[in-house]
Short mmCIF file of C-alpha atoms in Angstrom, two decimals:
data_model
loop_
_atom_site.label_atom_id
_atom_site.label_comp_id
_atom_site.label_asym_id
_atom_site.label_seq_id
_atom_site.Cartn_x
_atom_site.Cartn_y
_atom_site.Cartn_z
CA MET A 1 -21.51 -5.85 6.13
CA ASP A 2 -23.56 -3.12 6.39
CA LEU A 3 -22.57 0.03 4.91
CA TYR A 4 -23.24 3.26 6.61
CA VAL A 5 -23.34 7.12 5.61
CA LEU A 6 -21.72 9.68 7.21
CA ASP A 7 -23.24 13.07 8.19
CA SER A 8 -20.80 16.42 7.76
CA GLN A 9 -19.59 15.60 10.82
CA LEU A 10 -18.19 12.67 10.19
CA ARG A 11 -20.86 11.03 12.25
CA ARG A 12 -22.67 7.14 10.93
CA THR A 13 -26.10 8.31 10.23
CA GLU A 14 -28.19 6.06 7.66
CA ILE A 15 -27.51 2.57 6.78
CA VAL A 16 -27.46 0.71 4.17
CA ASP A 17 -27.60 -3.00 4.75
CA VAL A 18 -30.02 -4.38 1.60
CA TYR A 19 -28.09 -4.37 -1.52
CA LYS A 20 -27.02 -7.10 -4.52
CA SER A 21 -23.39 -6.88 -3.97
CA LEU A 22 -20.61 -4.71 -1.88
CA ILE A 23 -17.16 -4.85 -2.88
CA TRP A 24 -14.82 -2.34 -0.36
CA THR A 25 -10.49 -2.13 -1.19
CA GLU A 26 -8.17 -0.24 1.04
CA ARG A 27 -4.50 -0.30 0.22
CA TYR A 28 -0.87 -0.15 1.19
CA SER A 29 0.52 3.25 -0.62
CA GLU A 30 -2.12 4.41 -2.47
CA TYR A 31 -5.98 4.83 -2.44
CA GLY A 32 -8.59 2.23 -2.08
CA ASP A 33 -12.35 2.31 -4.06
CA PHE A 34 -15.68 0.77 -3.75
CA GLU A 35 -18.81 -0.54 -5.53
CA LEU A 36 -21.36 -1.28 -4.49
CA VAL A 37 -24.84 -2.53 -6.01
CA VAL A 38 -27.81 -1.86 -5.34
CA HIS A 39 -32.13 -1.83 -6.67
CA ASP A 40 -32.74 1.04 -7.74
CA SER A 41 -35.76 3.47 -5.84
CA PRO A 42 -35.77 7.37 -4.94
CA THR A 43 -34.52 6.56 -1.35
CA ILE A 44 -31.26 5.47 -2.78
CA ARG A 45 -30.35 8.25 -5.28
CA ASN A 46 -31.47 10.83 -2.47
CA LEU A 47 -29.11 8.94 -0.46
CA LEU A 48 -26.21 7.98 -1.94
CA VAL A 49 -25.80 11.72 -3.90
CA PRO A 50 -22.01 12.11 -5.13
CA ASP A 51 -19.12 13.21 -2.73
CA THR A 52 -21.30 11.81 -0.07
CA LYS A 53 -19.02 10.09 2.88
CA VAL A 54 -19.51 6.84 3.97
CA VAL A 55 -18.27 3.72 5.45
CA ILE A 56 -18.10 0.21 6.87
CA LEU A 57 -17.54 -0.60 10.38
CA GLU A 58 -14.67 -3.51 9.25
CA SER A 59 -12.62 -0.80 7.78
CA ASP A 60 -11.25 2.82 9.58
CA ARG A 61 -11.26 4.28 6.02
CA VAL A 62 -14.16 6.29 4.51
CA MET A 63 -15.01 6.36 0.57
CA VAL A 64 -16.14 8.81 -1.62
CA VAL A 65 -18.82 8.27 -3.96
CA GLU A 66 -18.23 9.23 -6.78
CA THR A 67 -19.93 8.45 -10.07
CA ILE A 68 -23.67 6.18 -9.84
CA GLU A 69 -24.39 4.43 -12.68
CA GLY A 70 -28.56 2.93 -13.39
CA HIS A 71 -28.63 0.18 -15.48
CA GLU A 72 -30.50 -2.96 -16.00
CA ASP A 73 -29.46 -5.85 -14.78
CA ASP A 74 -30.17 -10.17 -16.17
CA GLU A 75 -33.81 -10.66 -14.53
CA GLY A 76 -35.07 -6.97 -16.09
CA ASN A 77 -35.30 -4.59 -12.36
CA ASP A 78 -34.12 -1.53 -12.46
CA THR A 79 -30.58 -1.74 -11.02
CA VAL A 80 -27.82 1.03 -9.29
CA THR A 81 -24.30 0.56 -9.27
CA ILE A 82 -22.77 3.32 -6.75
CA THR A 83 -18.78 3.45 -6.96
CA GLY A 84 -15.82 5.79 -5.03
CA ARG A 85 -12.64 6.09 -3.60
CA SER A 86 -11.53 6.72 -0.74
CA LEU A 87 -10.35 9.86 0.93
CA GLU A 88 -6.56 9.65 0.18
CA LEU A 89 -8.15 10.85 -3.90
CA LEU A 90 -8.39 14.75 -1.52
CA LEU A 91 -4.25 14.88 -1.63
CA GLU A 92 -5.25 14.65 -5.85
CA GLN A 93 -6.74 17.87 -4.88
CA ARG A 94 -3.57 19.16 -3.53
CA ALA A 95 -1.26 20.90 -5.28
CA ALA A 96 2.07 19.50 -3.92
CA MET A 97 4.44 22.73 -3.14
CA PRO A 98 5.78 25.31 -1.42
CA ALA A 99 4.54 29.45 -0.70
CA MET A 100 3.80 30.33 -4.08
CA ALA A 101 5.57 33.29 -3.88
CA SER A 102 8.45 30.90 -4.45
CA LEU A 103 7.58 29.42 -8.05
CA THR A 104 8.83 31.98 -9.80
CA THR A 105 12.82 31.37 -8.22
CA ARG A 106 12.60 27.30 -8.97
CA SER A 107 10.27 24.65 -10.41
CA LYS A 108 10.84 21.74 -7.72
CA TRP A 109 9.92 21.49 -4.56
CA GLU A 110 13.95 20.77 -2.61
CA VAL A 111 13.63 19.03 0.96
CA THR A 112 16.25 16.92 3.02
CA GLY A 113 15.68 13.85 6.04
CA VAL A 114 13.73 10.94 6.15
CA PRO A 115 12.15 9.67 3.79
CA GLY A 116 9.33 9.11 6.56
CA VAL A 117 9.44 12.16 7.96
CA ILE A 118 9.07 14.26 4.34
CA ALA A 119 6.46 11.83 3.36
CA ARG A 120 4.92 13.50 6.54
CA ASN A 121 5.54 17.32 6.59
CA ILE A 122 4.76 17.72 2.73
CA PHE A 123 1.44 16.74 4.20
CA LYS A 124 1.49 19.35 6.74
CA ASP A 125 2.73 22.04 5.63
CA VAL A 126 -0.33 21.25 2.70
CA CYS A 127 -3.07 20.09 4.52
CA VAL A 128 -2.38 21.34 7.77
CA ASP A 129 -0.33 24.76 7.63
CA GLY A 130 -2.11 25.79 4.81
CA ASP A 131 1.00 26.63 2.95
CA LEU A 132 0.36 27.56 -0.19
CA ASP A 133 -3.60 28.51 0.78
CA SER A 134 -5.64 28.28 4.08
CA GLY A 135 -8.19 26.39 1.84
CA ASP A 136 -6.15 23.19 1.47
CA ILE A 137 -6.04 22.23 4.85
CA LEU A 138 -8.39 19.22 5.34
CA PRO A 139 -11.39 19.22 8.11
CA TYR A 140 -11.18 17.65 10.94
CA TYR A 141 -7.83 16.88 11.11
CA HIS A 142 -5.84 15.63 14.52
CA THR A 143 -2.29 15.20 15.18
CA GLY A 144 -0.49 12.26 15.59
CA THR A 145 -2.13 8.54 14.92
CA ILE A 146 -3.90 5.99 16.17
CA THR A 147 -3.09 3.14 15.15
CA PRO A 148 -0.18 0.70 16.55
CA ALA A 149 3.17 2.00 14.86
CA GLY A 150 4.29 -1.46 12.41
CA ASN A 151 8.41 -2.85 14.31
CA ILE A 152 9.00 -3.27 10.07
CA PRO A 153 11.19 0.39 10.60
CA GLU A 154 11.86 3.16 7.70
CA PRO A 155 14.02 3.90 6.25
CA SER A 156 16.72 5.64 8.29
CA GLU A 157 18.82 7.34 5.55
CA SER A 158 18.61 10.94 5.15
CA VAL A 159 17.72 11.65 1.32
CA THR A 160 17.07 15.46 -0.33
CA LEU A 161 14.43 15.43 -2.71
CA ALA A 162 14.00 16.94 -5.55
CA LEU A 163 9.49 16.58 -6.36
CA ASP A 164 8.54 18.20 -9.49
CA PRO A 165 5.22 19.63 -9.88
CA ALA A 166 2.62 17.94 -8.87
CA ASP A 167 -0.74 17.00 -7.30
CA LEU A 168 0.45 15.72 -3.47
CA TYR A 169 -1.20 12.17 -4.13
CA THR A 170 0.91 12.28 -6.69
CA SER A 171 4.04 13.26 -4.50
CA GLU A 172 2.86 11.24 -1.61
CA LYS A 173 2.69 7.92 -3.70
CA LYS A 174 6.18 8.20 -5.36
CA ILE A 175 7.65 8.74 -3.02
CA CYS A 176 5.96 5.46 -0.32
CA ASP A 177 6.54 3.04 -2.93
CA THR A 178 10.14 4.56 -3.37
CA TYR A 179 10.49 3.34 0.36
CA ARG A 180 8.78 0.79 1.19
CA LEU A 181 5.85 2.29 3.45
CA GLY A 182 2.68 3.25 3.27
CA PHE A 183 0.03 6.51 3.78
CA ARG A 184 -3.83 6.20 4.27
CA ILE A 185 -6.28 8.53 5.90
CA VAL A 186 -8.34 7.60 9.03
CA ARG A 187 -10.96 7.96 10.80
CA ASN A 188 -11.59 8.18 14.95
CA ALA A 189 -15.01 5.89 14.69
CA ASP A 190 -17.94 9.12 15.49
CA LEU A 191 -15.56 11.57 16.84
CA SER A 192 -15.54 13.73 13.98
CA GLU A 193 -11.45 13.11 13.86
CA LEU A 194 -8.85 12.51 10.99
CA TYR A 195 -5.46 11.52 10.35
CA PHE A 196 -2.95 10.73 8.39
CA GLU A 197 -0.24 7.89 8.43
CA VAL A 198 2.85 6.80 7.48
CA TYR A 199 3.18 3.52 8.24
CA THR A 200 5.23 0.72 7.72
CA GLY A 201 3.69 -3.29 9.21
CA ASN A 202 4.60 -5.53 11.12
CA ASP A 203 7.15 -8.33 10.67
CA ARG A 204 4.98 -11.72 10.75
CA THR A 205 7.01 -14.36 9.33
CA SER A 206 8.09 -17.09 11.13
CA GLY A 207 11.31 -15.44 11.32
CA GLN A 208 10.88 -13.56 14.40
CA ALA A 209 9.34 -13.73 17.82
CA LEU A 210 7.59 -10.60 18.68
CA LYS A 211 4.62 -11.17 16.86
CA SER A 212 2.86 -14.33 16.22
CA PRO A 213 3.72 -15.64 12.92
CA VAL A 214 0.85 -15.33 9.53
CA ILE A 215 1.80 -18.17 7.09
CA PHE A 216 -1.13 -18.70 4.21
CA SER A 217 -1.19 -22.09 1.94
CA LYS A 218 -3.28 -23.79 0.42
CA ALA A 219 -1.90 -26.99 2.75
CA LEU A 220 -2.60 -24.89 5.75
CA ASP A 221 -6.66 -24.28 4.78
CA SER A 222 -5.43 -20.32 4.98
CA LEU A 223 -6.04 -19.32 2.19
CA SER A 224 -8.94 -20.87 -1.18
CA ASN A 225 -8.96 -19.90 -4.97
CA ILE A 226 -5.39 -19.05 -5.36
CA THR A 227 -4.69 -16.20 -7.81
CA GLU A 228 -1.18 -16.57 -8.98
CA LEU A 229 0.59 -13.40 -10.93
CA THR A 230 5.04 -13.44 -12.01
CA SER A 231 6.49 -11.02 -14.16
CA LEU A 232 9.22 -10.14 -15.47
CA ALA A 233 8.50 -7.91 -17.88
CA ALA A 234 9.08 -4.92 -16.53
CA TYR A 235 11.49 -5.40 -14.21
CA LYS A 236 14.95 -3.90 -14.18
CA ASN A 237 18.01 -4.33 -12.08
CA VAL A 238 20.51 -1.08 -13.43
CA ALA A 239 19.61 2.72 -13.99
CA TYR A 240 21.92 4.62 -16.35
CA VAL A 241 20.73 8.21 -15.20
CA PHE A 242 22.46 10.87 -17.21
CA ALA A 243 22.24 14.11 -16.42
CA LYS A 244 23.12 17.35 -18.55
CA ASN A 245 26.07 17.32 -16.19
CA GLY A 246 26.94 14.16 -15.63
CA SER A 247 25.95 10.16 -15.55
CA LEU A 248 25.60 7.21 -13.53
CA LYS A 249 25.62 3.37 -12.10
CA VAL A 250 22.46 3.13 -9.85
CA TYR A 251 21.96 -0.18 -9.09
CA ALA A 252 18.48 -1.79 -7.43
CA ASP A 253 18.93 -2.76 -3.71
CA ASN A 254 19.99 -6.27 -2.55
CA VAL A 255 20.98 -6.24 -5.97
CA ASP A 256 25.46 -6.69 -6.57
CA GLU A 257 27.10 -4.22 -8.90
CA SER A 258 29.03 -7.38 -10.69
CA VAL A 259 25.17 -8.93 -12.25
CA SER A 260 26.15 -9.25 -15.82
CA GLY A 261 24.94 -11.57 -19.00
CA PHE A 262 20.94 -12.15 -18.52
CA ASP A 263 21.35 -11.14 -15.59
CA ARG A 264 21.29 -8.03 -16.26
CA ARG A 265 18.87 -5.34 -17.07
CA VAL A 266 19.13 -1.89 -18.06
CA LEU A 267 17.65 1.22 -17.21
CA ILE A 268 18.25 4.05 -18.87
CA VAL A 269 16.46 7.13 -17.94
CA ASN A 270 16.86 10.61 -18.62
CA ALA A 271 17.56 13.31 -16.44
CA ASN A 272 18.18 15.97 -17.84
CA ASP A 273 16.61 19.23 -15.86
CA ILE A 274 18.98 17.82 -13.27
CA GLU A 275 21.10 20.51 -13.94
CA LEU A 276 23.86 20.83 -11.11
CA PRO A 277 27.28 21.21 -11.93
CA ALA A 278 29.37 17.92 -11.73
CA GLY A 279 30.19 17.11 -8.00
CA ALA A 280 28.56 15.08 -4.48
CA ALA A 281 25.11 17.31 -5.47
CA LEU A 282 25.33 15.78 -8.40
CA ASN A 283 26.12 12.07 -8.09
CA ALA A 284 23.03 12.31 -4.89
CA ALA A 285 21.50 13.39 -6.70
CA MET A 286 21.52 11.44 -9.50
CA LEU A 287 21.17 8.32 -7.29
CA GLN A 288 18.42 9.46 -5.86
CA ARG A 289 16.74 9.00 -9.19
CA GLY A 290 18.04 5.83 -10.44
CA LYS A 291 16.22 4.37 -6.68
CA GLU A 292 13.51 5.89 -7.51
CA GLU A 293 13.15 4.52 -11.80
CA LEU A 294 13.99 1.02 -10.41
CA ALA A 295 11.41 1.32 -7.35
CA ASN A 296 9.09 1.84 -10.86
CA ASN A 297 10.82 -1.71 -11.85
CA ARG A 298 10.44 -4.18 -9.33
CA VAL A 299 9.64 -8.07 -9.82
CA ALA A 300 5.70 -8.11 -9.68
CA ILE A 301 4.93 -10.92 -8.23
CA ALA A 302 2.03 -11.25 -6.34
CA PHE A 303 -1.17 -13.88 -4.94
CA ASP A 304 -4.17 -13.08 -4.07
CA GLY A 305 -6.62 -15.48 -2.50
CA GLU A 306 -9.76 -16.06 -0.19
CA ILE A 307 -9.49 -16.19 3.50
CA PRO A 308 -12.14 -19.87 4.75
CA GLN A 309 -14.66 -18.48 6.85
CA ASN A 310 -13.16 -21.04 9.32
CA SER A 311 -9.34 -20.03 8.82
CA SER A 312 -7.78 -18.32 12.58
CA TYR A 313 -5.80 -15.33 10.44
CA VAL A 314 -8.52 -12.19 10.82
CA TYR A 315 -7.17 -9.16 9.06
CA GLY A 316 -6.94 -6.46 11.07
CA ARG A 317 -6.45 -8.53 14.94
CA ASP A 318 -3.83 -10.94 13.00
CA TYR A 319 -2.54 -9.19 9.66
CA GLY A 320 -2.49 -5.45 8.11
CA LEU A 321 -1.91 -3.65 5.35
CA GLY A 322 2.22 -3.22 5.55
CA ASP A 323 2.55 -6.53 6.92
CA LEU A 324 5.28 -8.68 5.85
CA VAL A 325 3.57 -12.51 6.25
CA GLU A 326 4.38 -16.11 4.92
CA LEU A 327 3.41 -18.11 1.37
CA ARG A 328 3.96 -21.28 1.13
CA ASP A 329 3.56 -24.03 -1.62
CA THR A 330 3.55 -27.90 -2.26
CA THR A 331 7.13 -27.83 -3.29
CA GLY A 332 8.15 -26.04 -0.16
CA LYS A 333 9.09 -22.18 -1.81
CA ILE A 334 8.76 -20.02 0.94
CA ASN A 335 7.90 -16.01 0.16
CA THR A 336 8.46 -13.14 2.24
CA MET A 337 5.60 -11.15 0.82
CA ARG A 338 3.31 -7.68 1.97
CA VAL A 339 -0.54 -7.57 2.42
CA THR A 340 -0.99 -5.14 0.40
CA GLU A 341 -4.63 -4.80 0.12
CA GLN A 342 -7.29 -6.31 1.24
CA ILE A 343 -11.36 -7.04 -0.18
CA PHE A 344 -13.79 -7.24 1.59
CA ILE A 345 -17.33 -8.64 -0.09
CA SER A 346 -21.07 -9.28 0.91
CA ASP A 347 -23.49 -10.55 -2.08
CA LYS A 348 -25.25 -13.61 -2.87
CA GLU A 349 -22.79 -15.93 -2.15
CA GLY A 350 -22.00 -14.77 1.76
CA VAL A 351 -19.32 -11.96 3.09
CA ARG A 352 -16.08 -13.62 2.24
CA SER A 353 -12.07 -11.40 2.25
CA TYR A 354 -9.05 -11.50 -0.27
CA PRO A 355 -5.69 -9.99 0.38
CA THR A 356 -3.01 -9.58 -1.92
CA LEU A 357 -0.06 -10.41 -1.39
CA THR A 358 2.92 -8.80 -2.93
CA PHE A 359 6.53 -10.06 -3.19
CA ASP A 360 9.32 -8.51 -0.77
CA LEU A 361 11.63 -11.52 -0.94
CA LEU A 362 11.73 -14.83 -2.53
CA ILE A 363 12.95 -17.31 -0.52
CA THR A 364 14.90 -20.46 -1.78
CA PRO A 365 15.24 -23.95 0.55
CA GLY A 366 18.40 -24.76 0.55
CA THR A 367 19.93 -21.19 1.08
CA TRP A 368 21.09 -19.65 3.94
CA LEU A 369 17.90 -17.64 3.80
CA ALA A 370 15.54 -20.50 4.70
CA TRP A 371 15.53 -23.70 6.42
CA PRO A 372 15.63 -26.88 4.11
CA ALA A 373 12.55 -27.75 2.60
CA VAL A 374 12.82 -31.68 3.75
CA GLN A 375 13.37 -30.06 7.54
CA THR A 376 10.96 -29.36 9.38
CA TRP A 377 10.96 -26.91 12.34
CA ARG A 378 11.08 -30.51 15.33
CA GLU A 379 13.59 -32.15 13.85
CA VAL A 380 15.93 -29.03 14.09
CA PRO A 381 19.20 -29.36 16.86
CA ASP A 382 18.07 -27.76 20.17
CA ASP A 383 21.27 -27.46 21.11
CA THR A 384 23.03 -23.80 21.63
CA SER A 385 26.31 -24.82 19.33
CA HIS A 386 23.95 -24.89 16.78
CA GLU A 387 25.21 -23.14 13.16
CA TRP A 388 22.47 -21.85 10.36
CA ALA A 389 25.09 -24.02 8.50
CA ASP A 390 24.34 -26.94 10.32
CA LEU A 391 20.97 -26.58 8.19
CA ASN A 392 22.70 -27.84 4.76
#
């Protein structure tokens, strides 16, 4: 895995192919990062100065050198560790607000529409049209996308969002995390073109027939060195939203209003900044606030693991960020997981890659959402009279 330095027009110029280690991480709905550890030398110091843009062939993301730290390794050699984040960090340097003149009359940016369209439009207003200042415009930006659209539908319900004064990155991430969208700034090879994409992935589970399924399982030798995290510590499924002129109970997605007892986890949301009079507009605003806060308190279930070098699954070909894939364990449990991170590592042990899979839907064997754990695909009846109820 080679690291390439970009010139001022985002074209590859120099190559760094001798180093101790390189870790490159890209993510679904936040910026990625990289870490390069290399022997210290004047050449490296002059080549990788802060704000240098770098890429690898395995990714269409651009990373920016931010920090350079010299130190001595265990063998007494002078080394330097160079770290940085992906180009989405630029959004942290932009304000997510309408034209400055309107700031004297309102403190929030109110926008209405479909969530994905809102996420694209606020980027366009700030970084393409330069509504706040022409200096905010993203260099080398091109309209459209270069990545094929995913087949997972974006949320289609129109919403009204009241965005607090914040940087553009925070606003984009808040919208995308709430509605399970991804966002990224990608580079089109050496053509001096950048694209901003709000996107979803593809459904690659065994319950669909449009794409070849991707099933990660130790038993299938498609994933090894698995690390698992499961936590309900922050999970909430009901929000009590208290605004200045009213209150509302808001339930998390797929949670029935009858949830009670040990299963009921209440989140108190102080929404005193919502000052609308009682009525439909206030209820809509409180509902939106409750959904946003519950999105920050979901069940935390995540897996990562190493993809064996002989795996049939190749990142970028068989799966990508935002895709829904299956994770199966030895007990028959099937988790529908979203690919939220891909890590590339190159060091003395060789080149390898790791996906991070985040919980999307838990399927329990024996329920209507899954095949029985004791039944295999070849045992399912082939006739057209077959019903899901017959699979109990």
